[in-house]
Short mmCIF file of C-alpha atoms in Angstrom, two decimals:
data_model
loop_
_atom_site.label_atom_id
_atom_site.label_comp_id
_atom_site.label_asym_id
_atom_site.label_seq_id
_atom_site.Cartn_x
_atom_site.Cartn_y
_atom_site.Cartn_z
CA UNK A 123 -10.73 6.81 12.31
CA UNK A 124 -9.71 3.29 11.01
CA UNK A 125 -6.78 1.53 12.29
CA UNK A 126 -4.03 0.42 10.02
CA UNK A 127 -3.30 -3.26 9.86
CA UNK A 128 -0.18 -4.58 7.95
CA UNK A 129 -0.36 -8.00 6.47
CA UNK A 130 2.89 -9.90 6.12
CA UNK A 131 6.32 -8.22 6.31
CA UNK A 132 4.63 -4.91 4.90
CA UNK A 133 5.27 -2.80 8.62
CA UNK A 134 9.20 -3.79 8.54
CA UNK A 135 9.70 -3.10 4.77
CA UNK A 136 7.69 0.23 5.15
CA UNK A 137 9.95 1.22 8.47
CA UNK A 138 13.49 -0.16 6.10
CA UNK A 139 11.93 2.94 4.07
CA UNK A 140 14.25 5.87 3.92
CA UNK A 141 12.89 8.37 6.48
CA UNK A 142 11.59 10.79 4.39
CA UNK A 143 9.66 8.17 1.85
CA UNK A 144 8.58 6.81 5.25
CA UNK A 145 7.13 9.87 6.86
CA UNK A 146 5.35 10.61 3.43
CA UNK A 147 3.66 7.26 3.89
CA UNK A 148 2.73 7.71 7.09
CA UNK A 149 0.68 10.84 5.97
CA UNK A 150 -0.66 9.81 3.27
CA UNK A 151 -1.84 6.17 5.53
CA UNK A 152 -3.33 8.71 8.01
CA UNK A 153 -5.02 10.90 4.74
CA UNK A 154 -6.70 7.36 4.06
CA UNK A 155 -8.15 6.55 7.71
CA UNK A 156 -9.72 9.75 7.99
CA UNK A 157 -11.86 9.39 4.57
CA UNK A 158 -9.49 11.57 2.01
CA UNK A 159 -7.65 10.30 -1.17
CA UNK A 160 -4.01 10.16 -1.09
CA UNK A 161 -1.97 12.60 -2.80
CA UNK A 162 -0.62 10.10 -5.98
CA UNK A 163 -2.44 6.70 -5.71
CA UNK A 164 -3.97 4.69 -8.59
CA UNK A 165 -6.41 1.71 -8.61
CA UNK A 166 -4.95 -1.97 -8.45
CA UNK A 167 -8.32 -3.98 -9.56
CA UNK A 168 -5.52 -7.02 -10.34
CA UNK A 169 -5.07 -7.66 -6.67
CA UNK A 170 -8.48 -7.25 -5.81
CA UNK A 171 -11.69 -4.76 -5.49
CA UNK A 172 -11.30 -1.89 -3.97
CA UNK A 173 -7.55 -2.22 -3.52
CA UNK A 174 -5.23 0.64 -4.33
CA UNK A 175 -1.45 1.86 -4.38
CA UNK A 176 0.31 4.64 -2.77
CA UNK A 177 3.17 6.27 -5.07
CA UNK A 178 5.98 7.79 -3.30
CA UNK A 179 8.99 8.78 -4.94
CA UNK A 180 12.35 10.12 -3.62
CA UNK A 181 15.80 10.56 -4.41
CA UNK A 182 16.33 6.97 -3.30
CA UNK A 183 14.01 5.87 -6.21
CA UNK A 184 9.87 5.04 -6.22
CA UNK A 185 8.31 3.05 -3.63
CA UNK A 186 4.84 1.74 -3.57
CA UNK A 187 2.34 0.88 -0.53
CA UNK A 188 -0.73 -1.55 -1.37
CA UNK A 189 -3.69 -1.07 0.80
CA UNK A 190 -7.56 -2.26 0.69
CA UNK A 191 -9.85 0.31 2.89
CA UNK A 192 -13.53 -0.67 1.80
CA UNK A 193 -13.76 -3.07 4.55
CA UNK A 194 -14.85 -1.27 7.24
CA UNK A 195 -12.86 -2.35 10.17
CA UNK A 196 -9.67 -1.36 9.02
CA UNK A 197 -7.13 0.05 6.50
CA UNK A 198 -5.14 -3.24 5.34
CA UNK A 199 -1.87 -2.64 4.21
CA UNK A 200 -0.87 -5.94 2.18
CA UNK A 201 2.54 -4.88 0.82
CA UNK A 202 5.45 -2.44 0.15
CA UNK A 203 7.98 -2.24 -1.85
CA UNK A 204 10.87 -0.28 -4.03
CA UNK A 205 9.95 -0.08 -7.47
CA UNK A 206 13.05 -1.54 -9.36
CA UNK A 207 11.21 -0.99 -13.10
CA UNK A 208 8.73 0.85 -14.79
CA UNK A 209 5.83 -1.78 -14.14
CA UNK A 210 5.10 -2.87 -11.25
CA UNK A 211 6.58 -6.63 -11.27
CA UNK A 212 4.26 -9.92 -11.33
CA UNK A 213 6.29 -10.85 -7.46
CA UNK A 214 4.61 -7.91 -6.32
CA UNK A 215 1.26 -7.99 -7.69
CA UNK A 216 1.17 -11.77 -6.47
CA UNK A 217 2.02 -11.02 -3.11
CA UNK A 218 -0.21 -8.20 -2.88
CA UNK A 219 -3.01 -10.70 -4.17
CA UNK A 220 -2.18 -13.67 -1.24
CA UNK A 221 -2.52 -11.10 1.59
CA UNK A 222 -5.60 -9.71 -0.03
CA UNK A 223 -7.04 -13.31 0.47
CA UNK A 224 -5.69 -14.00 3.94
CA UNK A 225 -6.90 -10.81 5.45
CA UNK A 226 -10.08 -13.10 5.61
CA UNK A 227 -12.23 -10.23 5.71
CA UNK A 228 -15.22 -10.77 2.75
CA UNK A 229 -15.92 -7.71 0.58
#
């Protein structure tokens, strides 16, 4: 099983998460390391190959996780956030795309 490894703030915004959203996540990080697809995920090819998002959605509102997991010493989680519109916003995308370059890892 692959370990998780959060770039940036990601592990304190996930944990900020309200419990439920955050236990969700938690599965569906562990549904990743052992080789399955999450339940609601879709491809984000503008951060960078083979990175992909998590959707969660609560009461609270939607909330997103950003991960790359085709390297193969770890599942990098490079941000999360509460989705505020209907598209995910450039602030995101952008900070998703500077931890997918300092993760230093070479795909």
């Amino acid at each position: 099983m692959k370990p998780v490894r959060f770039a940036g703030s990601a592990r304190e915004v996930l944990a900020a998460f309200p419990e439920p959203v955050r236990r969700t996540a938690g599965y569906e990080l562990f549904m990743v390391q052992v080789g399955r697809e999450p339940s609601d995920f879709k491809p984000m090819p503008d951060v960078g190959p083979g990175v992909y998002e998590i959707r969660l959605r609560d009461q609270a509102g939607a909330f997103r996780v950003i991960y790359v997991a085709k390297f193969g010493d770890a599942i990098h989680v490079l941000h999360a956030f509460q989705k505020k519109t209907a598209r995910t916003s450039r602030l995101d995308i952008e900070i998703a795309k500077r931890r997918y370059r300092l993760i230093g890892v070479k795909p």
